[in-house]
Coordinates of N, CA, C and O in Angstrom, one line a residue:
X1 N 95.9 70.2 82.1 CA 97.2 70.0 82.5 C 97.6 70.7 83.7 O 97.1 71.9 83.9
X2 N 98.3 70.2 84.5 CA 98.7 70.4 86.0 C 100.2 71.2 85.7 O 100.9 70.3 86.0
X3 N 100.8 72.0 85.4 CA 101.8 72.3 85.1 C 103.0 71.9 86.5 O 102.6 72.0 87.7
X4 N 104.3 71.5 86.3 CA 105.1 71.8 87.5 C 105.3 72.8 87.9 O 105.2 74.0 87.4
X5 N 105.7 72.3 89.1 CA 106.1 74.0 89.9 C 107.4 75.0 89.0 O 108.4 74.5 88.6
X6 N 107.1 75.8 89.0 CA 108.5 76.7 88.4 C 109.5 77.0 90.0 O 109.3 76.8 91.2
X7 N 111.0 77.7 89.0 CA 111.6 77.4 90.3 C 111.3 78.3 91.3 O 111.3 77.8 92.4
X8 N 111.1 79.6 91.3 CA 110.5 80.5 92.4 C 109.5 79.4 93.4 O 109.7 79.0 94.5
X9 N 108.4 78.9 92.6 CA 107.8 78.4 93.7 C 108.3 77.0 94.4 O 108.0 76.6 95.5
X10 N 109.1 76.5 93.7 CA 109.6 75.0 94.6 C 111.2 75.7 95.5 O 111.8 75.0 96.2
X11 N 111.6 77.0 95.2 CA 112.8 77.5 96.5 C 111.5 78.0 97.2 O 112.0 77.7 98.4
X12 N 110.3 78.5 97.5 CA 109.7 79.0 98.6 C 108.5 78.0 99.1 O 107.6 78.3 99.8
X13 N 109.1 76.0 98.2 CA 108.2 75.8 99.4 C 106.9 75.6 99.0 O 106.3 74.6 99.4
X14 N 106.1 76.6 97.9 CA 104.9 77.1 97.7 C 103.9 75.3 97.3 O 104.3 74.4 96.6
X15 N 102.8 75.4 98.0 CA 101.7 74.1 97.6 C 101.2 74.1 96.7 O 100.9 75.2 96.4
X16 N 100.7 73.1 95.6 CA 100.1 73.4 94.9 C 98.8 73.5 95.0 O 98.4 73.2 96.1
X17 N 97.8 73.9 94.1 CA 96.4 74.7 94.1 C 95.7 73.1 94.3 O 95.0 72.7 95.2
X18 N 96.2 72.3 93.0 CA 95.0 71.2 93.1 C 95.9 70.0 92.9 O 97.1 70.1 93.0
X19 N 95.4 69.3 92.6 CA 96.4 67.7 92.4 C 95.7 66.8 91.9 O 94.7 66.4 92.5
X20 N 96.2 66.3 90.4 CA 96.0 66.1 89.4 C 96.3 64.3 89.3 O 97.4 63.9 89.7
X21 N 95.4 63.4 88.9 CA 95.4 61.7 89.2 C 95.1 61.9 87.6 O 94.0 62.5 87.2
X22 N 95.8 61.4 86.9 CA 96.3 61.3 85.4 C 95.5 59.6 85.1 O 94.9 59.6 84.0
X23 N 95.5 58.5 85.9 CA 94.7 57.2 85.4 C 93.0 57.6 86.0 O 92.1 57.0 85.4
X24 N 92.8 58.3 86.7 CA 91.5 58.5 86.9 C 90.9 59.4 86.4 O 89.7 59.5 86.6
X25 N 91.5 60.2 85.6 CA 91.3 61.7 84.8 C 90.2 63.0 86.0 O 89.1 63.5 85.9
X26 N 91.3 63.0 86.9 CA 90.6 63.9 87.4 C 91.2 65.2 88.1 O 92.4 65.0 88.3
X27 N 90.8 66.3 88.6 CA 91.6 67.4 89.0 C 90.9 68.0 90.7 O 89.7 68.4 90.8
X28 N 91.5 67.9 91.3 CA 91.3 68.3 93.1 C 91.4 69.4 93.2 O 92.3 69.9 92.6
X29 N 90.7 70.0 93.8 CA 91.0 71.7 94.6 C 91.9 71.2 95.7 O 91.7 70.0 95.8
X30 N 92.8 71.8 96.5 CA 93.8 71.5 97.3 C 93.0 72.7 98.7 O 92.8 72.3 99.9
X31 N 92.8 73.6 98.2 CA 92.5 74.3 99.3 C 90.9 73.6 99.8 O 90.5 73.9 100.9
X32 N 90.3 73.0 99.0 CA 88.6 72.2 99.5 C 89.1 71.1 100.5 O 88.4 70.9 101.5
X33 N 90.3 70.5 100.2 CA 90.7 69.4 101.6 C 91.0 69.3 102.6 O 90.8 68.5 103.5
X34 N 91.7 71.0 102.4 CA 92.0 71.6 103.8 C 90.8 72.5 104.4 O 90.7 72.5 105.6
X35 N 90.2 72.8 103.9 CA 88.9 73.4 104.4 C 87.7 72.6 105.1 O 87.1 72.9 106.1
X36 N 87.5 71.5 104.1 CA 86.4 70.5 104.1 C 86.7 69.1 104.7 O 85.8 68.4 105.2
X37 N 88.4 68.7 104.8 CA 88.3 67.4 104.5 C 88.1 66.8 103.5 O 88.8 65.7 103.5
X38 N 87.6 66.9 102.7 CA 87.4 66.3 101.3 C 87.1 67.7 100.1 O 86.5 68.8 100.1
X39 N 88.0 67.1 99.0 CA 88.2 68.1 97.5 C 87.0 68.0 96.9 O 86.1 67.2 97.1
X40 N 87.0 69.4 95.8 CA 86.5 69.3 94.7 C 87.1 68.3 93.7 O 88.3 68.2 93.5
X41 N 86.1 67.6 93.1 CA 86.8 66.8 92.4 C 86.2 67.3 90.6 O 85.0 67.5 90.4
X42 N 86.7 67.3 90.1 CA 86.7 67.8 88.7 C 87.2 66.6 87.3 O 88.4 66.3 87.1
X43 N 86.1 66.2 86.6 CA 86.9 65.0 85.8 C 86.9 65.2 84.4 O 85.8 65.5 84.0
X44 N 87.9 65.0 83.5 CA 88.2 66.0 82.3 C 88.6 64.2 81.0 O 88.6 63.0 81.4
X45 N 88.8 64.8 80.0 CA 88.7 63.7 78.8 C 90.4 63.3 79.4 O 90.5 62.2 79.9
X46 N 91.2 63.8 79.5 CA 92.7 63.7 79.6 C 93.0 64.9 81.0 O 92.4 65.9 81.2
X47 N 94.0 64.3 81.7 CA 94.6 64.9 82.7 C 96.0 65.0 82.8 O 96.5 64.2 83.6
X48 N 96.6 65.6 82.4 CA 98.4 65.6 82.4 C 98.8 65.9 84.3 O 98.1 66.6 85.0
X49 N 99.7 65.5 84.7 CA 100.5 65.5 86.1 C 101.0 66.5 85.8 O 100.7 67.2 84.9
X50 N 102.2 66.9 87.0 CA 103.2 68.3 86.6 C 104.1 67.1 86.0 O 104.6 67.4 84.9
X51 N 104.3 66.1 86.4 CA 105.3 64.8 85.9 C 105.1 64.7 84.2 O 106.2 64.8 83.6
X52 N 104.2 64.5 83.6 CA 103.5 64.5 82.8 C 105.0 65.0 81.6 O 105.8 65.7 82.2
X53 N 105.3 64.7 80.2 CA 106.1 64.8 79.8 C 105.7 66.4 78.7 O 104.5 66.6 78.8
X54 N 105.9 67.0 78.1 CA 106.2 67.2 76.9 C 104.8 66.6 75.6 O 103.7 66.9 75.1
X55 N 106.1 65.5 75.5 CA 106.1 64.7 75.1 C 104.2 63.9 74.8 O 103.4 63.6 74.0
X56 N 104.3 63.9 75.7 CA 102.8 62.7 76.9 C 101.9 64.0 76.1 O 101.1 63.7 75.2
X57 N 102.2 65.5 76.6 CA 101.1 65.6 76.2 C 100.6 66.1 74.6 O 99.5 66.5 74.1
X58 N 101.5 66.0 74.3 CA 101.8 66.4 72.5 C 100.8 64.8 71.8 O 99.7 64.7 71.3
X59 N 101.7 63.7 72.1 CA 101.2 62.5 71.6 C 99.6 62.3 72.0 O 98.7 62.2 71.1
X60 N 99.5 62.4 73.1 CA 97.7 62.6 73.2 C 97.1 63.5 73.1 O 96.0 63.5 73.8
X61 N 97.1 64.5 72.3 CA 96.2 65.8 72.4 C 96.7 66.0 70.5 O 96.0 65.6 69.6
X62 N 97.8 66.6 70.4 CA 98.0 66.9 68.9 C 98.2 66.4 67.8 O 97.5 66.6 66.8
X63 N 99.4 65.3 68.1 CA 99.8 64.2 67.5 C 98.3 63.5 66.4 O 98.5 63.2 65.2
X64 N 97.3 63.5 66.8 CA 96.4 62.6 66.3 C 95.7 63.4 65.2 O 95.1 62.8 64.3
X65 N 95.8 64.9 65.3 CA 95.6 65.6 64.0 C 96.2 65.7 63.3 O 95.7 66.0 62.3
X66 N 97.6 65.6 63.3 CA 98.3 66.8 62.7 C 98.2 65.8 61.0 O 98.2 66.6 60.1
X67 N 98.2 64.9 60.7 CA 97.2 63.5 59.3 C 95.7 63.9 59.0 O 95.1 63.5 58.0
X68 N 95.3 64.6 59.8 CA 94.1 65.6 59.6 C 94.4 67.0 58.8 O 93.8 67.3 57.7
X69 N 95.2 67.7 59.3 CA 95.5 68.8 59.1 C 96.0 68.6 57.3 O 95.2 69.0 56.5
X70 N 97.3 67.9 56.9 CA 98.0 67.2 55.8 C 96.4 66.9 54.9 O 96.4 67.2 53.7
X71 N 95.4 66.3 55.5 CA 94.3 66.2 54.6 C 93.3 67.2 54.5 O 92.1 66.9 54.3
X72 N 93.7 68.7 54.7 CA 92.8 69.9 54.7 C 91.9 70.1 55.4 O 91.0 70.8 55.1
X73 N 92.0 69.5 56.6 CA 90.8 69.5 57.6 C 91.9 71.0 58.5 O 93.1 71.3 58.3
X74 N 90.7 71.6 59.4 CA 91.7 72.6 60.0 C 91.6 72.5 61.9 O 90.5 72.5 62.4
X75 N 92.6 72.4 62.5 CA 92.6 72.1 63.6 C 93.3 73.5 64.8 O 94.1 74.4 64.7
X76 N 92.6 73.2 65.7 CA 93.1 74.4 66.5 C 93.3 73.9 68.0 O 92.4 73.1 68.4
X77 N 94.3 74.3 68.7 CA 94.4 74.0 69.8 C 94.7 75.1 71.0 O 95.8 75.7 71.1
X78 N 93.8 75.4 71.8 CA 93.5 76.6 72.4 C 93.3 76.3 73.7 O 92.6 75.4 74.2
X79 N 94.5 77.5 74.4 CA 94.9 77.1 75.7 C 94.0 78.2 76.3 O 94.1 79.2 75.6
X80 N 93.2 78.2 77.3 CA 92.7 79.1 78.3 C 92.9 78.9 79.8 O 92.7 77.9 80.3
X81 N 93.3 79.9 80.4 CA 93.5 79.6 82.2 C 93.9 81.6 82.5 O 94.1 82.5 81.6
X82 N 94.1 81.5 83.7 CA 94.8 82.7 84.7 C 96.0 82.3 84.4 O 96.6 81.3 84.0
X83 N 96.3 83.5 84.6 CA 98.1 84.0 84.5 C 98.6 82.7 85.1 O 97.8 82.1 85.9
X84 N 99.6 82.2 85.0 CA 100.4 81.4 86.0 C 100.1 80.1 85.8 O 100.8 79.2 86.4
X85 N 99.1 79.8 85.0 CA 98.4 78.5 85.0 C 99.4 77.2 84.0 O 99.4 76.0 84.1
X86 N 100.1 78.0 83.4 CA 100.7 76.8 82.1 C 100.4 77.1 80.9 O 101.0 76.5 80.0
X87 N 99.6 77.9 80.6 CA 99.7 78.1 79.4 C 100.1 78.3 77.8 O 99.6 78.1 76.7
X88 N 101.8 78.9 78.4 CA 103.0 79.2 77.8 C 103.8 77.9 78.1 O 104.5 77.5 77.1
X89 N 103.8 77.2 79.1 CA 104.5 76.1 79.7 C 104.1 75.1 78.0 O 104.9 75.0 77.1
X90 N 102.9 74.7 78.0 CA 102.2 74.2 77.3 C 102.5 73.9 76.3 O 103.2 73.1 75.8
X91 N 101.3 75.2 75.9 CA 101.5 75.5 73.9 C 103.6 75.7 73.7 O 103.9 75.3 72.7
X92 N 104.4 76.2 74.3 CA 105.4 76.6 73.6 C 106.3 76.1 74.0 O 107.1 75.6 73.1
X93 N 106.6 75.9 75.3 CA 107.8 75.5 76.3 C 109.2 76.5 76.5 O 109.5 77.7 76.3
X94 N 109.9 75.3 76.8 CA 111.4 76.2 76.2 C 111.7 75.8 74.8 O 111.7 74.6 74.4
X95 N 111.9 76.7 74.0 CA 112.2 76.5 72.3 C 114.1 76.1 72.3 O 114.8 75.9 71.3
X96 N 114.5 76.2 73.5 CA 115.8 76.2 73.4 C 116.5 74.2 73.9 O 117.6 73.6 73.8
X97 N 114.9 73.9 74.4 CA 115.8 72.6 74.9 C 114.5 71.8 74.0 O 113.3 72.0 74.1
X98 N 115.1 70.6 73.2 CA 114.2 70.1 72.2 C 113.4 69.5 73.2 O 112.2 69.5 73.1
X99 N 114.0 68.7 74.5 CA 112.9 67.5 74.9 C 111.9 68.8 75.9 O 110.8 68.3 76.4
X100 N 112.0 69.9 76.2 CA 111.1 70.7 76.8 C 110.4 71.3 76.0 O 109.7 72.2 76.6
X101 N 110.4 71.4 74.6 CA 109.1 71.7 73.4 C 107.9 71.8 73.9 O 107.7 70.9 74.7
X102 N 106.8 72.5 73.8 CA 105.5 72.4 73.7 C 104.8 71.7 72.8 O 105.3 71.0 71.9
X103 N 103.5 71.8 72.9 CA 102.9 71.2 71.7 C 103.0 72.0 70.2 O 102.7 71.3 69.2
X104 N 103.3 73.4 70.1 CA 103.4 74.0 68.9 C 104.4 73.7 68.4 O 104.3 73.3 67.2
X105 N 105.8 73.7 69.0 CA 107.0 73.2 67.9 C 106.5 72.0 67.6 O 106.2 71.7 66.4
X106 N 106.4 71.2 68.6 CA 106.3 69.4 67.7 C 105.0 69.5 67.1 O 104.9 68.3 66.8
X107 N 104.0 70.0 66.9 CA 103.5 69.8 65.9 C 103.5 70.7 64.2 O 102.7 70.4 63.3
X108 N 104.8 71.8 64.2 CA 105.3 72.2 63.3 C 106.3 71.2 62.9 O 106.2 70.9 61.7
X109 N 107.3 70.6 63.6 CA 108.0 69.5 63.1 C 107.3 68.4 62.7 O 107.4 67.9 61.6
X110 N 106.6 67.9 63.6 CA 105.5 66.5 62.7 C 104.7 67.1 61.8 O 104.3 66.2 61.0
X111 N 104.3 68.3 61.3 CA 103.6 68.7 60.1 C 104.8 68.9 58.8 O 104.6 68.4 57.7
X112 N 106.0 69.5 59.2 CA 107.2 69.1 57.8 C 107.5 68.1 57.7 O 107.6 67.7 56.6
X113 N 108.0 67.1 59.0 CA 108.1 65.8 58.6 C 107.3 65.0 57.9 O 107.8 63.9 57.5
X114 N 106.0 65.2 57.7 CA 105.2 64.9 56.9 C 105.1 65.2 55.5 O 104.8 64.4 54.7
X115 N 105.3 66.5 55.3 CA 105.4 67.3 53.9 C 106.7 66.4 53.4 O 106.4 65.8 52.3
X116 N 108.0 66.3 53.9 CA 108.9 66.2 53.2 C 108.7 65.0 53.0 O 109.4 64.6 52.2
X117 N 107.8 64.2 53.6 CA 107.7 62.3 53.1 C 107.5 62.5 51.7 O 107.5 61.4 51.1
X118 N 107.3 63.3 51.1 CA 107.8 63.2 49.3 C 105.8 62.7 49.4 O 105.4 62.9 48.2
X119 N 104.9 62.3 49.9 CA 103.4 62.0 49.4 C 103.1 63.0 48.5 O 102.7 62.9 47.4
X120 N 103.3 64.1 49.3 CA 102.3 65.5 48.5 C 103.6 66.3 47.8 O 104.7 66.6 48.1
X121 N 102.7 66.4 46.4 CA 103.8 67.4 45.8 C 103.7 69.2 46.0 O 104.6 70.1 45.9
X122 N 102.3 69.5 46.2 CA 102.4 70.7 46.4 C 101.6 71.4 47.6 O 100.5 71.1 47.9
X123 N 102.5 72.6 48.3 CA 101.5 72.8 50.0 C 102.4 74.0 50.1 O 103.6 74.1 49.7
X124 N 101.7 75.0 50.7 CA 101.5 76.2 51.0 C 101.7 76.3 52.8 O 100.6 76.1 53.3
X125 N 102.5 76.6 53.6 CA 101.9 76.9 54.9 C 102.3 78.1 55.2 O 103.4 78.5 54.9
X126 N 101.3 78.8 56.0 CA 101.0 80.0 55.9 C 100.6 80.0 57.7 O 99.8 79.2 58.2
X127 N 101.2 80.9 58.4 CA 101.5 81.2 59.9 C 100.9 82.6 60.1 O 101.3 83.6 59.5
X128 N 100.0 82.7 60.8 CA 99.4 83.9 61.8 C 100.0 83.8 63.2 O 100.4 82.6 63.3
X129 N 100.2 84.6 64.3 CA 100.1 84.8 65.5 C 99.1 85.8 66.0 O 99.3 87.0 65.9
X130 N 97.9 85.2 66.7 CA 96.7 86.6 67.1 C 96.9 85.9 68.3 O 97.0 84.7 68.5
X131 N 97.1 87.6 69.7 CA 97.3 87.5 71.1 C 95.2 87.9 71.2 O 94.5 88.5 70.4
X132 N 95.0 87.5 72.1 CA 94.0 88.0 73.0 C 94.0 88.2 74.5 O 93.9 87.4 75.4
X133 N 94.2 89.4 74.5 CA 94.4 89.8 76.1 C 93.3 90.7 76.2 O 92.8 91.6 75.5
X134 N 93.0 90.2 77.5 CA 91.8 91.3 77.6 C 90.8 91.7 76.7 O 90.7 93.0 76.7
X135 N 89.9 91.1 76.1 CA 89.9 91.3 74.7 C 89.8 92.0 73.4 O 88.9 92.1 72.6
X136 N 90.9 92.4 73.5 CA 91.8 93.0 73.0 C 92.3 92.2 71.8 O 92.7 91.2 72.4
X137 N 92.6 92.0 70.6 CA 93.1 91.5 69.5 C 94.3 92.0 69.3 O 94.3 93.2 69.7
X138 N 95.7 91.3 68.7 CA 96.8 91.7 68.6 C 97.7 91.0 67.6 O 98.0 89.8 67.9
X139 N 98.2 91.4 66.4 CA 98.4 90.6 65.4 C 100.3 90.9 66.0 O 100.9 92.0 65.9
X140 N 100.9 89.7 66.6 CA 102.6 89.7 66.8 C 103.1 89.6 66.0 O 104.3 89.7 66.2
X141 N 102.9 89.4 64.4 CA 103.6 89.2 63.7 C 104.0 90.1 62.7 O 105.0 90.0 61.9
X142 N 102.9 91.3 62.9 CA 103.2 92.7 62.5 C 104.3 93.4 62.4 O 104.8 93.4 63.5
X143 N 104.9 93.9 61.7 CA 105.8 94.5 62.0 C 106.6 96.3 61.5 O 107.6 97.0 61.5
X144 N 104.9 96.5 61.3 CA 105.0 98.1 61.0 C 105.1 98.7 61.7 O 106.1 98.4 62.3
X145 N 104.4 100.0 62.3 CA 104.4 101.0 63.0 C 103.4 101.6 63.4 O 103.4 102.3 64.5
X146 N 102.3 101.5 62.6 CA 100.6 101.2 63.5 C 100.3 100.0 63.2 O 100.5 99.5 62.0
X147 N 99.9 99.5 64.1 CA 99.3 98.1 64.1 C 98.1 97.9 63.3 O 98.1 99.0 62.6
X148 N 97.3 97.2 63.0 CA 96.3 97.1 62.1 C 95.1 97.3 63.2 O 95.3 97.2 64.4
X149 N 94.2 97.5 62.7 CA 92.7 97.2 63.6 C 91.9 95.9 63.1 O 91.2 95.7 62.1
X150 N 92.3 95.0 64.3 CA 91.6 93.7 64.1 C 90.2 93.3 64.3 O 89.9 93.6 65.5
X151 N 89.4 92.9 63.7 CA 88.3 92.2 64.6 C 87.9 90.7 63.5 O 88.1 90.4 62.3
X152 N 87.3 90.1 64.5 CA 86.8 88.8 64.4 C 85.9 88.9 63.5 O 85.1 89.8 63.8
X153 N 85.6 88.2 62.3 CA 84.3 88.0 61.6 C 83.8 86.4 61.4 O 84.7 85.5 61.3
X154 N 82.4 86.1 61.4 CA 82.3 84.9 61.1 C 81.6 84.9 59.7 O 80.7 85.8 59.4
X155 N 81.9 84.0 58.7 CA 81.3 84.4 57.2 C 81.1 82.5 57.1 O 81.3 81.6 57.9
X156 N 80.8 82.4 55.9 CA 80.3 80.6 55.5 C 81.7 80.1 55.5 O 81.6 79.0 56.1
X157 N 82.5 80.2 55.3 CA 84.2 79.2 56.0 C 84.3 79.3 57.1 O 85.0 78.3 57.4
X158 N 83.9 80.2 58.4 CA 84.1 79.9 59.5 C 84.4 81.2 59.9 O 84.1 82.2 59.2
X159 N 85.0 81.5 61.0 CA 85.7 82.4 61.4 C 86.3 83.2 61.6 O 86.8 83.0 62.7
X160 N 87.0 84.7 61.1 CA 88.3 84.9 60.6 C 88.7 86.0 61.2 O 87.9 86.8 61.6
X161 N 90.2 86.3 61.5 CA 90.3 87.9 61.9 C 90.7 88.5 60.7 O 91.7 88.4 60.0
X162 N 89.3 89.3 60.6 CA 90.4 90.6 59.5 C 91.3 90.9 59.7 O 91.6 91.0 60.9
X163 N 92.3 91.3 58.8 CA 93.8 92.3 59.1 C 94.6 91.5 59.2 O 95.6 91.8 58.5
X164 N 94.7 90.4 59.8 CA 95.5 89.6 60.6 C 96.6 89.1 59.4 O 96.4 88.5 58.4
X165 N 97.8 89.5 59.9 CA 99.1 89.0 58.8 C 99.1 87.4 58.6 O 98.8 86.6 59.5
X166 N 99.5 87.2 57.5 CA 99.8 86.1 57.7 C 101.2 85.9 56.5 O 101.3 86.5 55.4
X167 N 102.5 84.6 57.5 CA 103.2 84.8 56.8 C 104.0 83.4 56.2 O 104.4 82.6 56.9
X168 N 104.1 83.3 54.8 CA 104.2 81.9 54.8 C 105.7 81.2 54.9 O 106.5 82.0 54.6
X169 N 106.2 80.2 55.1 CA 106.9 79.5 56.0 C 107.8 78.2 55.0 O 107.3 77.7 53.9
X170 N 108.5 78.0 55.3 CA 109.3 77.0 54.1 C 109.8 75.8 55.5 O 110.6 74.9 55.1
X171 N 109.6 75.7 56.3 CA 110.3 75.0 57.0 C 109.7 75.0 59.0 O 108.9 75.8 59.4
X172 N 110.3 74.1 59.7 CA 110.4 74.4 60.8 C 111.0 75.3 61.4 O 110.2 76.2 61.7
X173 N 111.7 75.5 61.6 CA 113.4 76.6 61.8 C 112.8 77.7 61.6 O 113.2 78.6 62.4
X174 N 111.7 78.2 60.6 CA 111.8 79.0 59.9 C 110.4 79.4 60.9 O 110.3 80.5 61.5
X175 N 109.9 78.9 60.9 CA 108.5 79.0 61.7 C 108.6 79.0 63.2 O 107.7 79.5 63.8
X176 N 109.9 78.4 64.0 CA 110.1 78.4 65.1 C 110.3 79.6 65.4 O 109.7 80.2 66.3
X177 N 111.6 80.2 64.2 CA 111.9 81.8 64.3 C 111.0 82.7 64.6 O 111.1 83.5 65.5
X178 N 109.7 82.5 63.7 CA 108.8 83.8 63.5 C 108.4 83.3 65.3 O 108.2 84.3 65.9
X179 N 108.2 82.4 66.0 CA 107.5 81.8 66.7 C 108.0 82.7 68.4 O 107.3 83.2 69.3
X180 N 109.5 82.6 68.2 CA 110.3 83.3 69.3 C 109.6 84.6 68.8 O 108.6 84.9 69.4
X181 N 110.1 85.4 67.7 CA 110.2 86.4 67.7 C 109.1 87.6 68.3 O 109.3 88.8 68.7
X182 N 107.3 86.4 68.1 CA 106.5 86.6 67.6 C 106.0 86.8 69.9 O 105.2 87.4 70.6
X183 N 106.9 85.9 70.1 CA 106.4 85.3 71.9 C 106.6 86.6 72.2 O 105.8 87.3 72.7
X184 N 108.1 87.3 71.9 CA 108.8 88.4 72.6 C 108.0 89.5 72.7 O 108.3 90.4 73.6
X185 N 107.0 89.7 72.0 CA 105.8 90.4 71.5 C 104.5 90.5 72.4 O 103.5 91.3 72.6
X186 N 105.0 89.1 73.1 CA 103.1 89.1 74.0 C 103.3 89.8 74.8 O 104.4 90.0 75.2
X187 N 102.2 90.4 75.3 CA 101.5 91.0 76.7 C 101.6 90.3 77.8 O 100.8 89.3 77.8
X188 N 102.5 90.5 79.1 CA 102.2 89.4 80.4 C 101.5 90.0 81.3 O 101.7 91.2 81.2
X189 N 100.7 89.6 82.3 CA 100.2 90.4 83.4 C 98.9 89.5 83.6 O 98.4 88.5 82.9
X190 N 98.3 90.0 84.8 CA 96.8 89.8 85.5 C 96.3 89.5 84.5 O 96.7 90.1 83.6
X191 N 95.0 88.3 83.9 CA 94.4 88.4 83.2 C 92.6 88.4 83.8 O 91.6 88.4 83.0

């Protein structure tokens, strides 16, 4: 995903890095055109614009698990880039304006909207937040006074962080909450 410009960079003007053709699925270096005359061209399963909605990219990337997930399968969606890239834009958005959601809220609302279709009688959902900065492990959901000491184990279920809280959830609302609370918590800077 090509994120939009935020507003600091569209009052100063600022170009973007690469330029993103969403029917051809592909991603440009911006500074290779000016150097070379001709871009790096880079071509990926899906390509979001800065145009690109929300929405657009929720329905093609999460949307198609989340009838997976409902049937015990487990799904993960993991953002990686440099500071500045979208990351946060992405996975979270603004929690304050519904149509600028990320893909985490709307796929916590299409996962209760599902629960409450009355199919399933009985379900548990249970919420972690682990930061990795630097790598560094960081449980936000913590809320003691020494943190825990995390690390990664891999055992015959898969993968797991020791320590790591987890806390379980009755609702959307309820999950968005821990969700803000949990953001106010991260680490920003150089990565």
């Amino acid at each position: 995903r090509v994120r939009p410009m935020n507003e600091r960079e569209a009052r100063t003007d600022a170009q973007p890095a690469v330029t993103a053709d969403g029917a051809g699925r592909t991603v440009t270096l911006a500074r290779d055109v000016v150097s070379t005359g001709r871009g790096a061209h880079f071509a990926f399963d899906h390509v979001f614009c800065p145009r690109s909605t929300q929405r657009e990219v929720f329905d093609a990337t999460l949307a198609p698990l989340i009838g997976e997930v409902i049937k015990g399968f487990e799904a993960t969606i993991f953002a990686y880039g440099q500071t500045g890239t979208g990351k946060t834009h992405t996975m979270e958005g603004d929690l304050s304006v519904p149509a600028d959601r990320g893909v985490i809220p709307r796929a916590v609302d299409a996962l209760f909207t599902q629960l409450a279709s009355g199919d399933i009688d009985e379900y548990e959902v249970v919420c972690s937040y682990l930061e990795i900065y630097n790598e560094d492990l960081a449980d936000l959901l913590y809320s003691g006074s020494a943190p825990p000491r995390l690390s990664l184990q891999e055992n015959p279920e898969g993968v797991k962080c020791a320590g790591l809280s987890e806390v379980r959830v009755t609702g959307s609302e309820a999950l968005l909450q821990l969700m803000t609370w949990a953001s106010e918590r991260r680490r920003i800077g150089s990565t």
